[in-house]
Short mmCIF file of C-alpha atoms and ligand atoms in Angstrom, two decimals:
data_model
loop_
_atom_site.label_atom_id
_atom_site.label_comp_id
_atom_site.label_asym_id
_atom_site.label_seq_id
_atom_site.Cartn_x
_atom_site.Cartn_y
_atom_site.Cartn_z
CA MET P 207 46.84 -12.50 -95.16
CA SER P 208 46.80 -9.41 -94.00
CA GLN P 209 48.91 -6.99 -92.01
CA VAL P 210 45.53 -6.83 -89.72
CA VAL P 211 45.23 -10.77 -89.36
CA ILE P 212 48.74 -11.20 -88.93
CA SER P 213 48.38 -8.37 -86.25
CA ILE P 214 45.80 -9.79 -84.74
CA LEU P 215 47.62 -13.59 -84.92
CA PHE P 216 50.63 -12.09 -83.45
CA VAL P 217 48.44 -10.49 -80.16
CA ILE P 218 47.02 -14.02 -80.02
CA PHE P 219 50.44 -15.72 -79.79
CA MET P 220 51.97 -13.29 -77.45
CA VAL P 221 49.07 -13.57 -74.73
CA ALA P 222 49.03 -17.29 -75.23
CA SER P 223 53.09 -17.04 -74.57
CA SER P 224 52.81 -15.39 -71.71
CA VAL P 225 50.28 -17.32 -69.52
CA THR P 226 52.28 -20.67 -70.38
CA GLU P 227 56.45 -19.40 -71.24
CA ALA P 228 57.23 -15.78 -70.03
CA ARG P 229 55.94 -17.33 -66.51
CA LYS P 230 58.41 -19.16 -65.49
CA CYS P 231 60.41 -17.28 -62.81
CA GLY P 232 63.90 -17.85 -63.87
CA PHE P 233 65.42 -17.86 -60.53
CA PRO P 234 69.19 -17.26 -61.11
CA ALA P 235 69.95 -17.89 -57.66
CA ILE P 236 68.81 -20.07 -54.41
CA PHE P 237 69.29 -18.80 -50.66
CA ASN P 238 68.57 -21.33 -48.61
CA PHE P 239 68.13 -21.42 -44.41
CA GLY P 240 67.36 -24.56 -42.57
CA ASP P 241 69.26 -28.02 -40.63
CA SER P 242 70.34 -30.98 -41.78
CA ASN P 243 67.41 -31.74 -44.25
CA SER P 244 69.38 -29.09 -46.38
CA ASP P 245 72.91 -28.81 -45.15
CA THR P 246 75.31 -29.06 -48.10
CA GLY P 247 78.59 -28.75 -45.83
CA GLY P 248 77.72 -25.86 -43.19
CA LEU P 249 78.05 -28.07 -40.24
CA SER P 250 81.17 -30.43 -41.89
CA ALA P 251 83.14 -26.84 -42.35
CA ALA P 252 82.89 -25.83 -38.73
CA PHE P 253 82.99 -28.69 -36.31
CA GLY P 254 84.24 -31.60 -39.21
CA GLN P 255 83.28 -33.55 -41.86
CA ALA P 256 80.30 -36.23 -42.07
CA PRO P 257 82.29 -39.05 -41.79
CA PRO P 258 81.93 -41.95 -44.72
CA PRO P 259 80.14 -43.55 -45.82
CA ASN P 260 78.18 -40.34 -45.81
CA GLY P 261 77.98 -39.76 -49.73
CA ILE P 262 79.32 -42.93 -51.24
CA THR P 263 76.23 -43.44 -53.51
CA PHE P 264 76.55 -39.76 -55.17
CA PHE P 265 79.44 -37.85 -54.71
CA HIS P 266 81.81 -40.88 -53.56
CA THR P 267 83.41 -39.12 -51.12
CA PRO P 268 81.66 -37.16 -48.03
CA ALA P 269 80.16 -34.06 -49.43
CA GLY P 270 78.86 -32.32 -46.14
CA ARG P 271 76.10 -34.18 -46.23
CA PHE P 272 74.30 -36.52 -43.90
CA SER P 273 73.07 -38.46 -46.77
CA ASP P 274 74.85 -41.42 -49.14
CA GLY P 275 73.61 -38.43 -52.32
CA ARG P 276 72.19 -35.46 -52.68
CA LEU P 277 69.29 -33.74 -50.35
CA VAL P 278 65.88 -32.23 -51.90
CA ILE P 279 67.59 -28.73 -52.43
CA ASP P 280 70.46 -30.31 -54.71
CA PHE P 281 67.62 -31.54 -56.85
CA ILE P 282 65.66 -28.19 -56.40
CA ALA P 283 68.98 -26.53 -57.59
CA LYS P 284 69.45 -29.18 -60.56
CA ASN P 285 65.61 -29.08 -61.93
CA LEU P 286 66.18 -24.65 -62.00
CA GLY P 287 69.41 -25.29 -63.79
CA LEU P 288 71.44 -24.09 -60.90
CA PRO P 289 74.58 -25.94 -59.64
CA TYR P 290 74.52 -27.71 -56.46
CA LEU P 291 74.65 -24.73 -53.48
CA SER P 292 77.76 -23.71 -51.69
CA ALA P 293 78.02 -23.40 -48.00
CA TYR P 294 78.36 -20.28 -46.49
CA LEU P 295 80.86 -21.27 -44.03
CA ASP P 296 82.64 -23.31 -46.89
CA SER P 297 85.79 -21.61 -47.46
CA ILE P 298 87.57 -24.15 -49.88
CA GLY P 299 86.31 -24.20 -53.49
CA SER P 300 83.09 -22.47 -52.88
CA ASN P 301 81.53 -20.44 -56.15
CA PHE P 302 78.33 -18.55 -54.75
CA SER P 303 77.22 -16.80 -58.24
CA SER P 304 74.23 -18.94 -58.21
CA GLY P 305 73.23 -19.17 -54.23
CA ALA P 306 74.95 -19.55 -51.03
CA ASN P 307 73.47 -22.21 -48.06
CA PHE P 308 73.03 -21.23 -44.81
CA ALA P 309 71.83 -24.17 -43.58
CA THR P 310 73.47 -26.12 -41.01
CA ALA P 311 72.86 -29.90 -39.36
CA GLY P 312 71.11 -29.94 -35.76
CA SER P 313 70.22 -26.26 -36.15
CA THR P 314 66.69 -24.40 -34.55
CA ILE P 315 64.59 -21.80 -35.21
CA ARG P 316 65.37 -20.40 -31.90
CA PRO P 317 68.64 -19.85 -30.54
CA GLN P 318 69.17 -22.90 -27.88
CA ASN P 319 70.16 -21.65 -24.45
CA THR P 320 72.53 -25.07 -24.35
CA THR P 321 75.75 -25.60 -26.13
CA ARG P 322 76.31 -28.20 -29.22
CA SER P 323 78.63 -30.59 -26.95
CA GLN P 324 75.31 -30.22 -23.94
CA SER P 325 72.70 -30.52 -26.61
CA GLY P 326 74.25 -31.51 -30.20
CA TYR P 327 72.02 -28.82 -31.52
CA SER P 328 73.89 -25.91 -33.83
CA PRO P 329 74.38 -22.77 -32.49
CA ILE P 330 73.87 -21.68 -36.29
CA SER P 331 70.35 -20.89 -35.70
CA LEU P 332 67.91 -19.20 -37.64
CA ASP P 333 68.49 -15.50 -36.72
CA VAL P 334 72.31 -16.17 -37.02
CA GLN P 335 71.50 -17.74 -40.50
CA LEU P 336 70.10 -14.59 -41.34
CA ALA P 337 73.11 -12.30 -40.08
CA GLN P 338 75.13 -14.61 -41.96
CA TYR P 339 73.10 -13.59 -45.23
CA SER P 340 72.86 -9.99 -44.43
CA ASP P 341 76.89 -9.46 -44.53
CA PHE P 342 76.69 -12.04 -47.31
CA LYS P 343 74.51 -9.45 -49.42
CA THR P 344 76.16 -6.68 -47.91
CA ARG P 345 79.90 -7.56 -48.73
CA SER P 346 79.03 -9.73 -52.27
CA ILE P 347 77.82 -6.02 -53.53
CA ASN P 348 80.34 -4.25 -52.57
CA VAL P 349 83.42 -6.75 -53.77
CA ARG P 350 81.46 -7.27 -56.73
CA LYS P 351 82.59 -3.65 -57.57
CA LYS P 352 86.01 -3.90 -57.56
CA GLU P 353 87.36 -6.43 -60.30
CA GLY P 354 89.01 -9.42 -59.59
CA VAL P 355 89.09 -13.25 -58.76
CA PHE P 356 85.70 -12.98 -56.42
CA LYS P 357 83.66 -11.22 -58.79
CA LYS P 358 83.49 -14.12 -60.50
CA LEU P 359 82.59 -16.23 -57.62
CA LEU P 360 79.65 -14.01 -56.15
CA PRO P 361 76.00 -13.18 -57.09
CA LYS P 362 74.57 -9.70 -58.60
CA GLU P 363 72.95 -7.35 -56.56
CA GLU P 364 70.02 -8.34 -58.78
CA TYR P 365 70.09 -11.84 -57.63
CA PHE P 366 68.77 -10.71 -54.24
CA SER P 367 66.02 -10.00 -55.02
CA GLU P 368 65.21 -12.60 -58.38
CA ALA P 369 66.19 -15.39 -56.20
CA LEU P 370 64.63 -18.51 -54.73
CA TYR P 371 64.41 -18.28 -50.93
CA THR P 372 64.09 -21.96 -49.15
CA PHE P 373 63.49 -22.72 -46.19
CA ASP P 374 63.53 -26.31 -44.11
CA ILE P 375 64.07 -25.87 -40.14
CA GLY P 376 61.68 -26.53 -37.05
CA GLN P 377 62.31 -30.39 -36.91
CA ASN P 378 65.40 -29.24 -33.95
CA ASP P 379 63.17 -27.25 -32.53
CA LEU P 380 60.49 -29.93 -31.88
CA THR P 381 63.12 -32.20 -30.69
CA ALA P 382 64.63 -30.05 -28.31
CA GLY P 383 62.32 -29.84 -25.81
CA TYR P 384 61.68 -33.21 -25.74
CA LYS P 385 65.92 -33.75 -24.88
CA LEU P 386 65.24 -30.93 -21.73
CA ASN P 387 62.40 -33.80 -20.58
CA MET P 388 59.79 -31.47 -21.43
CA THR P 389 56.06 -33.02 -22.09
CA THR P 390 54.33 -32.40 -25.07
CA GLU P 391 52.16 -29.58 -23.58
CA GLN P 392 55.54 -27.87 -22.54
CA VAL P 393 56.28 -28.36 -26.26
CA LYS P 394 53.36 -27.30 -27.66
CA GLY P 395 53.55 -24.33 -25.87
CA TYR P 396 56.81 -22.72 -27.15
CA ILE P 397 55.49 -23.33 -30.74
CA PRO P 398 54.24 -19.61 -31.15
CA ASP P 399 57.38 -18.71 -29.83
CA VAL P 400 59.13 -20.85 -32.16
CA LEU P 401 56.55 -19.40 -35.63
CA ASN P 402 56.97 -16.33 -33.95
CA GLN P 403 60.91 -15.93 -34.84
CA PHE P 404 60.12 -17.88 -38.04
CA SER P 405 57.87 -14.93 -39.42
CA SER P 406 60.64 -12.86 -38.06
CA ALA P 407 63.16 -14.63 -40.37
CA ILE P 408 61.22 -13.97 -43.27
CA ARG P 409 60.53 -10.20 -42.97
CA SER P 410 63.74 -9.76 -42.37
CA VAL P 411 64.41 -11.51 -45.91
CA TYR P 412 61.79 -9.51 -47.66
CA LYS P 413 63.21 -6.23 -46.17
CA GLU P 414 66.70 -6.93 -47.90
CA GLY P 415 64.97 -7.46 -51.11
CA GLY P 416 63.44 -11.36 -51.21
CA ARG P 417 60.59 -11.75 -52.67
CA SER P 418 60.05 -15.43 -53.90
CA PHE P 419 59.80 -18.20 -50.60
CA TRP P 420 59.37 -21.57 -50.91
CA VAL P 421 58.87 -23.07 -47.35
CA HIS P 422 58.77 -26.85 -46.89
CA ASN P 423 56.99 -28.10 -43.42
CA THR P 424 58.68 -30.35 -40.85
CA GLY P 425 58.78 -34.28 -41.55
CA PRO P 426 57.04 -37.14 -39.67
CA LEU P 427 59.70 -37.35 -36.92
CA GLY P 428 57.75 -40.23 -35.16
CA CYS P 429 59.19 -42.51 -38.42
CA LEU P 430 63.03 -41.48 -37.71
CA PRO P 431 64.94 -44.20 -35.63
CA TYR P 432 66.26 -41.37 -33.55
CA ILE P 433 63.28 -40.57 -31.86
CA LEU P 434 61.83 -44.54 -31.77
CA ASP P 435 64.96 -45.77 -30.10
CA PRO P 436 65.43 -43.93 -27.11
CA TYR P 437 61.87 -43.56 -26.42
CA PRO P 438 60.42 -46.25 -26.34
CA MET P 439 55.75 -46.55 -27.13
CA SER P 440 53.06 -48.31 -25.71
CA SER P 441 51.63 -50.41 -29.18
CA ALA P 442 49.00 -47.74 -28.48
CA ASP P 443 51.10 -45.14 -29.44
CA MET P 444 52.33 -46.85 -32.36
CA ASP P 445 50.63 -46.59 -35.63
CA ASN P 446 50.65 -49.40 -38.34
CA PHE P 447 53.90 -48.43 -40.06
CA GLY P 448 56.07 -48.31 -37.02
CA CYS P 449 55.82 -44.55 -36.31
CA ALA P 450 55.30 -43.18 -33.35
CA LYS P 451 51.77 -41.35 -33.10
CA PRO P 452 52.53 -38.77 -30.50
CA PHE P 453 55.61 -37.34 -32.20
CA ASN P 454 54.27 -37.27 -35.65
CA GLU P 455 51.42 -35.22 -33.90
CA ILE P 456 53.30 -32.77 -32.58
CA ALA P 457 54.68 -32.51 -36.25
CA GLN P 458 51.53 -32.22 -37.49
CA TYR P 459 50.50 -29.49 -34.90
CA PHE P 460 53.61 -27.46 -35.79
CA ASN P 461 53.09 -27.73 -39.58
CA GLN P 462 49.03 -26.23 -38.59
CA LYS P 463 51.01 -23.53 -37.03
CA LEU P 464 53.54 -22.92 -39.58
CA LYS P 465 50.63 -23.13 -42.48
CA GLU P 466 48.65 -20.07 -40.00
CA ALA P 467 51.94 -18.53 -39.46
CA VAL P 468 52.59 -18.22 -43.45
CA VAL P 469 48.77 -16.96 -44.09
CA LYS P 470 49.56 -13.92 -41.80
CA LEU P 471 52.75 -13.20 -43.66
CA ARG P 472 51.08 -13.13 -47.04
CA GLU P 473 48.43 -10.55 -45.47
CA GLU P 474 51.49 -8.45 -43.95
CA LEU P 475 54.09 -9.07 -47.26
CA GLN P 476 52.11 -8.11 -49.85
CA GLU P 477 54.81 -8.46 -52.83
CA ALA P 478 56.09 -11.49 -51.54
CA THR P 479 54.77 -14.94 -52.81
CA ILE P 480 55.27 -17.87 -49.91
CA VAL P 481 54.69 -21.28 -51.32
CA TYR P 482 53.67 -23.46 -48.00
CA VAL P 483 54.86 -26.87 -49.16
CA ASP P 484 53.85 -30.43 -47.27
CA VAL P 485 56.68 -32.73 -47.23
CA TYR P 486 55.36 -34.08 -43.95
CA LYS P 487 52.43 -35.61 -46.05
CA VAL P 488 55.23 -36.87 -48.74
CA LYS P 489 57.38 -38.59 -46.01
CA TYR P 490 54.32 -40.11 -44.20
CA THR P 491 53.21 -41.45 -47.89
CA LEU P 492 56.58 -42.61 -49.07
CA ILE P 493 57.08 -44.42 -45.44
CA SER P 494 53.42 -45.93 -45.37
CA HIS P 495 53.69 -47.39 -49.01
CA ALA P 496 57.23 -48.13 -48.94
CA ARG P 497 56.26 -51.16 -51.07
CA LYS P 498 54.04 -49.91 -53.45
CA TYR P 499 56.97 -47.36 -54.70
CA GLY P 500 60.00 -49.48 -54.85
CA PHE P 501 61.33 -49.32 -51.22
CA GLU P 502 62.06 -51.63 -48.26
CA LYS P 503 62.40 -52.13 -44.65
CA GLY P 504 60.45 -48.91 -44.08
CA VAL P 505 61.19 -46.89 -40.77
CA ILE P 506 64.87 -48.94 -40.13
CA ALA P 507 68.27 -47.40 -40.35
CA CYS P 508 70.72 -48.49 -43.75
CA CYS P 509 73.64 -46.57 -41.72
CA GLY P 510 73.92 -47.97 -38.30
CA LYS P 511 75.28 -50.57 -36.22
CA GLY P 512 72.46 -52.84 -34.77
CA GLY P 513 69.62 -52.48 -32.37
CA LYS P 514 65.72 -53.30 -33.42
CA TYR P 515 66.10 -49.98 -35.92
CA ASN P 516 69.63 -50.39 -36.95
CA PHE P 517 70.53 -47.11 -35.08
CA ASN P 518 72.54 -46.71 -31.99
CA ASN P 519 72.80 -43.56 -30.74
CA VAL P 520 76.38 -43.84 -29.58
CA ALA P 521 77.26 -45.35 -32.62
CA ARG P 522 75.64 -43.54 -35.17
CA CYS P 523 75.99 -44.02 -39.40
CA GLY P 524 80.32 -43.66 -40.08
CA ALA P 525 81.56 -44.49 -36.46
CA THR P 526 84.85 -46.23 -35.83
CA LYS P 527 86.69 -48.25 -33.30
CA ILE P 528 90.47 -48.84 -33.17
CA VAL P 529 91.44 -52.73 -33.51
CA ASN P 530 95.11 -53.57 -32.94
CA GLY P 531 96.33 -49.73 -34.06
CA LYS P 532 94.00 -49.78 -37.41
CA LYS P 533 90.49 -47.58 -37.77
CA ILE P 534 87.70 -49.75 -38.98
CA LEU P 535 84.08 -48.70 -39.49
CA ILE P 536 81.81 -50.31 -37.35
CA ALA P 537 78.88 -48.94 -38.29
CA LYS P 538 78.42 -49.32 -42.34
CA SER P 539 76.41 -49.09 -44.79
CA CYS P 540 73.53 -51.27 -46.42
CA LYS P 541 73.70 -53.12 -49.44
CA ALA P 542 71.59 -51.40 -51.06
CA PRO P 543 70.13 -47.68 -50.38
CA SER P 544 68.94 -47.23 -53.63
CA VAL P 545 65.58 -49.56 -52.01
CA ARG P 546 66.16 -47.65 -48.34
CA ILE P 547 64.18 -44.82 -47.14
CA ILE P 548 66.42 -43.60 -44.08
CA TRP P 549 69.88 -43.12 -44.66
CA ASP P 550 71.45 -43.03 -40.80
CA GLY P 551 68.36 -42.77 -38.37
CA ILE P 552 67.90 -39.34 -38.59
CA HIS P 553 68.12 -38.64 -42.88
CA TYR P 554 66.94 -40.01 -46.00
CA THR P 555 69.11 -41.22 -48.25
CA GLU P 556 69.61 -40.20 -52.37
CA ALA P 557 66.58 -42.07 -53.25
CA ALA P 558 64.04 -41.28 -50.92
CA ASN P 559 65.08 -37.52 -51.45
CA ASN P 560 65.21 -37.69 -55.05
CA TRP P 561 61.03 -39.47 -54.63
CA ILE P 562 60.40 -36.72 -52.37
CA PHE P 563 61.29 -34.14 -55.13
CA GLN P 564 59.70 -35.66 -57.74
CA GLN P 565 56.23 -35.17 -55.55
CA ILE P 566 56.48 -31.99 -54.54
CA VAL P 567 58.52 -30.12 -57.79
CA ASN P 568 55.19 -29.60 -59.54
CA GLY P 569 53.57 -28.28 -57.39
CA ASN P 570 50.50 -30.61 -56.07
CA PHE P 571 52.05 -30.60 -52.49
CA SER P 572 51.70 -26.49 -52.65
CA ASP P 573 49.56 -24.03 -51.11
CA PRO P 574 49.05 -21.64 -53.43
CA PRO P 575 49.38 -25.45 -56.00
CA VAL P 576 52.31 -23.66 -57.83
CA SER P 577 55.40 -25.44 -59.23
CA LEU P 578 59.10 -24.96 -58.37
CA LYS P 579 59.74 -22.90 -61.89
CA MET P 580 56.91 -20.99 -61.01
CA ALA P 581 57.56 -20.08 -57.09
CA CYS P 582 57.38 -15.88 -57.89
CA HIS P 583 53.66 -16.65 -58.54
CA ASP P 584 51.11 -15.79 -55.56
CA GLN P 585 48.85 -18.29 -57.60
CA LEU P 586 48.54 -20.32 -61.67
C1 LIG U 790 80.58 -19.92 -60.65
O1 LIG U 790 79.32 -20.33 -61.42
C2 LIG U 790 78.95 -20.22 -62.42
C3 LIG U 790 77.52 -20.40 -62.78
O2 LIG U 790 77.49 -21.63 -62.43
C4 LIG U 790 79.80 -20.37 -63.37
O3 LIG U 790 79.72 -19.83 -64.48
C5 LIG U 790 81.23 -19.92 -63.42
O4 LIG U 790 82.20 -20.40 -63.85
C6 LIG U 790 81.90 -20.40 -62.03
N1 LIG U 790 83.27 -20.13 -61.93
C7 LIG U 790 84.04 -20.28 -61.12
C8 LIG U 790 85.06 -19.77 -60.88
O5 LIG U 790 84.08 -21.58 -61.18
C1 LIG U 791 66.51 -19.15 -23.43
O1 LIG U 791 66.53 -18.37 -22.10
C2 LIG U 791 65.81 -16.98 -22.23
C3 LIG U 791 66.21 -16.24 -21.03
O2 LIG U 791 65.37 -17.08 -20.20
C4 LIG U 791 64.27 -17.73 -22.69
O3 LIG U 791 63.50 -15.88 -23.11
C5 LIG U 791 64.19 -18.11 -24.17
O4 LIG U 791 63.14 -18.47 -24.40
C6 LIG U 791 65.41 -19.21 -23.86
N1 LIG U 791 65.16 -19.75 -25.41
C7 LIG U 791 64.79 -21.50 -25.02
C8 LIG U 791 64.61 -22.19 -26.70
O5 LIG U 791 64.41 -21.84 -24.41
C1 LIG U 792 66.21 -36.27 -18.53
O1 LIG U 792 65.41 -37.74 -17.93
C2 LIG U 792 66.75 -38.11 -18.01
C3 LIG U 792 66.03 -39.50 -17.06
O2 LIG U 792 65.30 -39.90 -16.14
C4 LIG U 792 67.76 -37.69 -17.15
O3 LIG U 792 68.66 -38.81 -17.25
C5 LIG U 792 68.24 -36.33 -17.97
O4 LIG U 792 69.16 -36.08 -17.04
C6 LIG U 792 67.40 -35.53 -18.09
N1 LIG U 792 67.29 -34.76 -18.54
C7 LIG U 792 67.68 -33.15 -18.32
C8 LIG U 792 68.12 -31.87 -18.82
O5 LIG U 792 66.91 -32.29 -16.90
C1 LIG U 793 49.30 -35.08 -57.70
O1 LIG U 793 48.38 -35.86 -56.31
C2 LIG U 793 47.50 -37.34 -57.03
C3 LIG U 793 47.78 -37.52 -55.53
O2 LIG U 793 48.05 -36.85 -54.47
C4 LIG U 793 48.36 -38.04 -58.31
O3 LIG U 793 47.21 -38.58 -57.90
C5 LIG U 793 48.82 -37.39 -59.08
O4 LIG U 793 49.52 -38.04 -60.07
C6 LIG U 793 49.76 -35.70 -58.58
N1 LIG U 793 49.70 -35.53 -60.07
C7 LIG U 793 51.05 -35.36 -60.62
C8 LIG U 793 51.09 -34.40 -61.58
O5 LIG U 793 52.00 -35.88 -60.11
#
């Protein structure tokens, strides 16, 4: 072959590989913001460990997660070849060299005007998570300039711009209004304020240098026992799969507005890639076709203490009672969490989280339709 032919083949090869291989983003770190759907130990570090049997399936001990095992964020980290994320608030055994998790169970986007003991919501709302992230970034960069043990546990400066920023938050902003006895119209009325504050959060990360965003919408909360149990519905308000339609409608309304907010942010933040992931659709598909995908009992919680949905708000999963001076577990796990969808009436099982992750990883439910590994690109 002549030199020319070889050179041409080489150019063709380079071009071909640049449209396939070279396009992978190679995220060196993940920074996550959210609520219990993605909390890997934040609330546990601040307010007490998630009790057993949380963690039984995978970690074989409570591991800061409200699930029997891993969450979608854990499968995201694994898929990107990164370790499971340490919670920013967790001072024990944490390693932040590949990112940090700012999510806590019960977090809302908007700061609430009630305390955690009054309403159960975490005081670490999204604005606080952002403040923590910003301080984490500044201090990591300073500490890494000094030699010493901490250098090995913190991300490199360039990771802050190269990282994937993931968000899964909003569900608690919706339930917060209902807890204050607001009507659906009143809840709808404050959604624009919630989304303005969400957009501000994305803008702040962009200002700090973040460019790749992976945003989960909110799930079908009308299919969760912690909603179904305290808000009984008329049969006309229930769908064929045992979910409460009005609550799913408000979740979908929120998601539609979230999607609009993301479209606006894309116009404004020219260098950002913001992927919107329709987790609602995936979770609802799973619940509505449970048998087809190898799962049982739809919306019934696996871990709990009796009632129509195996959910009792005063004896949630892991609740104990003292009998003859001995602590015994009264809200236990079901026998086979691996075939169940709902873990404790609020959160999903590891098996369901894994299934959900498998659906979203390839970009099938994303807008733009890019896969997780390509989430630094606006299009394919
Ligand atoms: C922290 O995590 C990084 C990346 O996964 C790893 O290379 C390193 O060995 C870990 N450091 C410690 C002290 O465990
Ligand atoms: C808390 O109160 C302030 C002042 O009245 C109000 O502006 C804000 O919207 C309230 N927040 C929530 C979550 O209701
Ligand atoms: C909401 O209504 C219930 C039932 O009437 C009542 O017990 C509760 O105190 C009310 N909550 C608030 C925050 O007003
Ligand atoms: C994407 O989703 C469609 C239906 O929603 C399904 O038929 C298809 O197999 C999925 N593709 C992949 C790669 O999972």
